[in-house]
Amino acid sequence: TSSLLLTVASAPARERGEMPGNEDGVVLRAWLDADTVFVGQQVTLEVEAMFSQEARMRLRRAPEYEAPSPSGFWVHELPDGGGMTRRSVGADVYEVQRFRRAFFPLSPGDYTIPPARLAYEMRRGLLYAPESREVASDPLPLTVLPVPGDAPPAFTGAVGDYTVRARVEPAAVPVGE
């Protein structure tokens, strides 16, 4: 093949991986896996609570996570995806806890998923009493479309991406069996 030219330019701080977290070294990020879905289609909320090493040492007790619960959705908790992990962001190392929640919209419209919240207690130093703090993610917009009117007569409302697999067992049989 012919050679390709790759030009690398500096990116804004946020794109370089620098975290916008608060002065405590605590970050709460949230996102949806889709911003537009159909009624009944699953949309997954993923949330990451990130703690710098310094913040982790200053925590007084385990943080308390409060997941958003908007009205108009059937909600299902999902496995968190592996417990606590570590992530390097620039020169900093964060401990990351993931939370996942599935939402199934019940009616069409424009919605806003409220912020996820994380409450924690942190000491500023050995001689200071712990202070209660809270960090919240951004609210997330979601558009829910009605199911198209050209659905087949046997349609029962299932919306999403599905995989169907079939196989014949046994794979070989004697004649006449």
GROMACS .gro file of C-alpha atoms in nm:
model
  177
    1THR     CA    1   0.000   0.000   0.000
    2SER     CA    2   0.104   0.359  -0.025
    3SER     CA    3   0.220   0.541   0.285
    4LEU     CA    4  -0.016   0.756   0.488
    5LEU     CA    5   0.059   1.086   0.659
    6LEU     CA    6  -0.051   1.115   1.023
    7THR     CA    7  -0.042   1.457   1.187
    8VAL     CA    8  -0.071   1.471   1.566
    9ALA     CA    9  -0.184   1.798   1.722
   10SER     CA   10  -0.238   1.884   2.086
   11ALA     CA   11  -0.594   1.841   2.210
   12PRO     CA   12  -0.794   2.041   2.463
   13ALA     CA   13  -0.736   1.932   2.825
   14ARG     CA   14  -1.058   1.730   2.849
   15GLU     CA   15  -0.972   1.532   2.533
   16ARG     CA   16  -0.621   1.460   2.667
   17GLY     CA   17  -0.784   1.269   2.949
   18GLU     CA   18  -0.756   1.528   3.223
   19MET     CA   19  -1.049   1.489   3.458
   20PRO     CA   20  -1.279   1.781   3.535
   21GLY     CA   21  -1.336   1.651   3.893
   22ASN     CA   22  -1.386   1.858   4.202
   23GLU     CA   23  -1.115   1.979   4.440
   24ASP     CA   24  -1.151   1.655   4.643
   25GLY     CA   25  -1.035   1.438   4.353
   26VAL     CA   26  -1.381   1.280   4.311
   27VAL     CA   27  -1.547   1.251   3.969
   28LEU     CA   28  -1.892   1.118   3.883
   29ARG     CA   29  -1.950   1.058   3.510
   30ALA     CA   30  -2.270   0.928   3.351
   31TRP     CA   31  -2.381   0.849   2.997
   32LEU     CA   32  -2.653   0.665   2.807
   33ASP     CA   33  -2.573   0.407   2.539
   34ALA     CA   34  -2.823   0.579   2.305
   35ASP     CA   35  -2.990   0.919   2.297
   36THR     CA   36  -3.292   0.809   2.090
   37VAL     CA   37  -3.489   0.485   2.140
   38PHE     CA   38  -3.836   0.343   2.074
   39VAL     CA   39  -4.101   0.280   2.340
   40GLY     CA   40  -4.005  -0.042   2.518
   41GLN     CA   41  -3.646  -0.044   2.391
   42GLN     CA   42  -3.373  -0.073   2.653
   43VAL     CA   43  -3.142   0.221   2.709
   44THR     CA   44  -2.854   0.162   2.950
   45LEU     CA   45  -2.725   0.423   3.194
   46GLU     CA   46  -2.360   0.377   3.286
   47VAL     CA   47  -2.207   0.570   3.574
   48GLU     CA   48  -1.846   0.583   3.691
   49ALA     CA   49  -1.747   0.706   4.035
   50MET     CA   50  -1.376   0.792   4.021
   51PHE     CA   51  -1.151   0.861   4.320
   52SER     CA   52  -0.794   0.987   4.306
   53GLN     CA   53  -0.550   0.804   4.533
   54GLU     CA   54  -0.539   1.102   4.767
   55ALA     CA   55  -0.919   1.118   4.786
   56ARG     CA   56  -0.937   0.744   4.858
   57MET     CA   57  -0.707   0.787   5.160
   58ARG     CA   58  -0.910   1.080   5.296
   59LEU     CA   59  -1.251   0.909   5.274
   60ARG     CA   60  -1.404   0.855   5.616
   61ARG     CA   61  -1.652   0.584   5.511
   62ALA     CA   62  -1.779   0.414   5.197
   63PRO     CA   63  -1.950   0.656   4.956
   64GLU     CA   64  -2.325   0.618   4.900
   65TYR     CA   65  -2.443   0.601   4.538
   66GLU     CA   66  -2.794   0.719   4.449
   67ALA     CA   67  -2.908   0.613   4.102
   68PRO     CA   68  -3.158   0.829   3.911
   69SER     CA   69  -3.517   0.702   3.904
   70PRO     CA   70  -3.715   0.903   3.649
   71SER     CA   71  -4.088   0.845   3.615
   72GLY     CA   72  -4.217   0.693   3.292
   73PHE     CA   73  -3.969   0.405   3.282
   74TRP     CA   74  -3.953   0.045   3.391
   75VAL     CA   75  -3.612   0.014   3.563
   76HIS     CA   76  -3.383  -0.287   3.600
   77GLU     CA   77  -3.049  -0.296   3.785
   78LEU     CA   78  -2.761  -0.448   3.589
   79PRO     CA   79  -2.437  -0.601   3.716
   80ASP     CA   80  -2.176  -0.331   3.782
   81GLY     CA   81  -1.926  -0.480   3.539
   82GLY     CA   82  -1.639  -0.595   3.754
   83GLY     CA   83  -1.616  -0.404   4.081
   84MET     CA   84  -1.333  -0.161   4.151
   85THR     CA   85  -1.073  -0.103   3.879
   86ARG     CA   86  -0.784   0.141   3.836
   87ARG     CA   87  -0.743   0.390   3.553
   88SER     CA   88  -0.453   0.620   3.471
   89VAL     CA   89  -0.554   0.964   3.351
   90GLY     CA   90  -0.250   1.168   3.267
   91ALA     CA   91  -0.020   1.148   3.569
   92ASP     CA   92  -0.304   1.059   3.809
   93VAL     CA   93  -0.439   0.715   3.901
   94TYR     CA   94  -0.809   0.681   3.983
   95GLU     CA   95  -0.999   0.398   4.143
   96VAL     CA   96  -1.318   0.349   3.944
   97GLN     CA   97  -1.648   0.193   4.051
   98ARG     CA   98  -1.907   0.134   3.777
   99PHE     CA   99  -2.284   0.126   3.812
  100ARG     CA  100  -2.530   0.019   3.542
  101ARG     CA  101  -2.906   0.054   3.517
  102ALA     CA  102  -3.143  -0.036   3.232
  103PHE     CA  103  -3.439   0.188   3.152
  104PHE     CA  104  -3.735   0.078   2.939
  105PRO     CA  105  -3.948   0.379   2.837
  106LEU     CA  106  -4.324   0.333   2.866
  107SER     CA  107  -4.440   0.616   2.640
  108PRO     CA  108  -4.296   0.842   2.367
  109GLY     CA  109  -4.162   1.190   2.439
  110ASP     CA  110  -3.854   1.391   2.531
  111TYR     CA  111  -3.715   1.298   2.872
  112THR     CA  112  -3.434   1.409   3.096
  113ILE     CA  113  -3.267   1.143   3.308
  114PRO     CA  114  -3.192   1.317   3.639
  115PRO     CA  115  -2.836   1.329   3.772
  116ALA     CA  116  -2.682   1.035   3.954
  117ARG     CA  117  -2.552   1.137   4.297
  118LEU     CA  118  -2.268   1.028   4.520
  119ALA     CA  119  -2.250   1.128   4.887
  120TYR     CA  120  -1.925   1.087   5.080
  121GLU     CA  121  -1.743   1.207   5.392
  122MET     CA  122  -1.389   1.331   5.366
  123ARG     CA  123  -1.130   1.465   5.609
  124ARG     CA  124  -0.929   1.771   5.507
  125GLY     CA  125  -0.656   1.674   5.753
  126LEU     CA  126  -0.592   1.484   6.077
  127LEU     CA  127  -0.712   1.769   6.298
  128TYR     CA  128  -1.032   1.838   6.104
  129ALA     CA  129  -1.370   1.675   6.150
  130PRO     CA  130  -1.502   1.489   5.843
  131GLU     CA  131  -1.711   1.697   5.604
  132SER     CA  132  -2.013   1.562   5.417
  133ARG     CA  133  -1.994   1.621   5.043
  134GLU     CA  134  -2.197   1.533   4.737
  135VAL     CA  135  -2.116   1.521   4.369
  136ALA     CA  136  -2.370   1.480   4.087
  137SER     CA  137  -2.347   1.385   3.722
  138ASP     CA  138  -2.503   1.593   3.447
  139PRO     CA  139  -2.870   1.531   3.357
  140LEU     CA  140  -2.901   1.331   3.034
  141PRO     CA  141  -3.151   1.401   2.753
  142LEU     CA  142  -3.336   1.107   2.596
  143THR     CA  143  -3.580   1.103   2.305
  144VAL     CA  144  -3.833   0.818   2.300
  145LEU     CA  145  -4.007   0.754   1.969
  146PRO     CA  146  -4.338   0.571   1.924
  147VAL     CA  147  -4.322   0.222   1.776
  148PRO     CA  148  -4.374   0.253   1.397
  149GLY     CA  149  -4.732   0.192   1.282
  150ASP     CA  150  -4.633  -0.068   1.021
  151ALA     CA  151  -4.562  -0.341   1.278
  152PRO     CA  152  -4.672  -0.696   1.182
  153PRO     CA  153  -5.006  -0.823   1.320
  154ALA     CA  154  -4.834  -1.060   1.568
  155PHE     CA  155  -4.625  -0.775   1.718
  156THR     CA  156  -4.641  -0.786   2.099
  157GLY     CA  157  -4.426  -0.485   2.185
  158ALA     CA  158  -4.074  -0.630   2.202
  159VAL     CA  159  -3.830  -0.368   2.074
  160GLY     CA  160  -3.452  -0.400   2.053
  161ASP     CA  161  -3.168  -0.591   1.891
  162TYR     CA  162  -3.213  -0.968   1.905
  163THR     CA  163  -3.008  -1.269   1.799
  164VAL     CA  164  -3.168  -1.602   1.716
  165ARG     CA  165  -2.963  -1.922   1.690
  166ALA     CA  166  -3.080  -2.269   1.595
  167ARG     CA  167  -2.916  -2.609   1.559
  168VAL     CA  168  -3.025  -2.963   1.488
  169GLU     CA  169  -2.933  -3.240   1.732
  170PRO     CA  170  -2.809  -3.492   1.674
  171ALA     CA  171  -2.619  -3.380   1.366
  172ALA     CA  172  -2.619  -3.730   1.210
  173VAL     CA  173  -2.883  -4.008   1.228
  174PRO     CA  174  -2.929  -4.347   1.062
  175VAL     CA  175  -3.166  -4.368   0.762
  176GLY     CA  176  -3.530  -4.396   0.866
  177GLU     CA  177  -3.479  -4.265   1.218
   0.00000   0.00000   0.00000
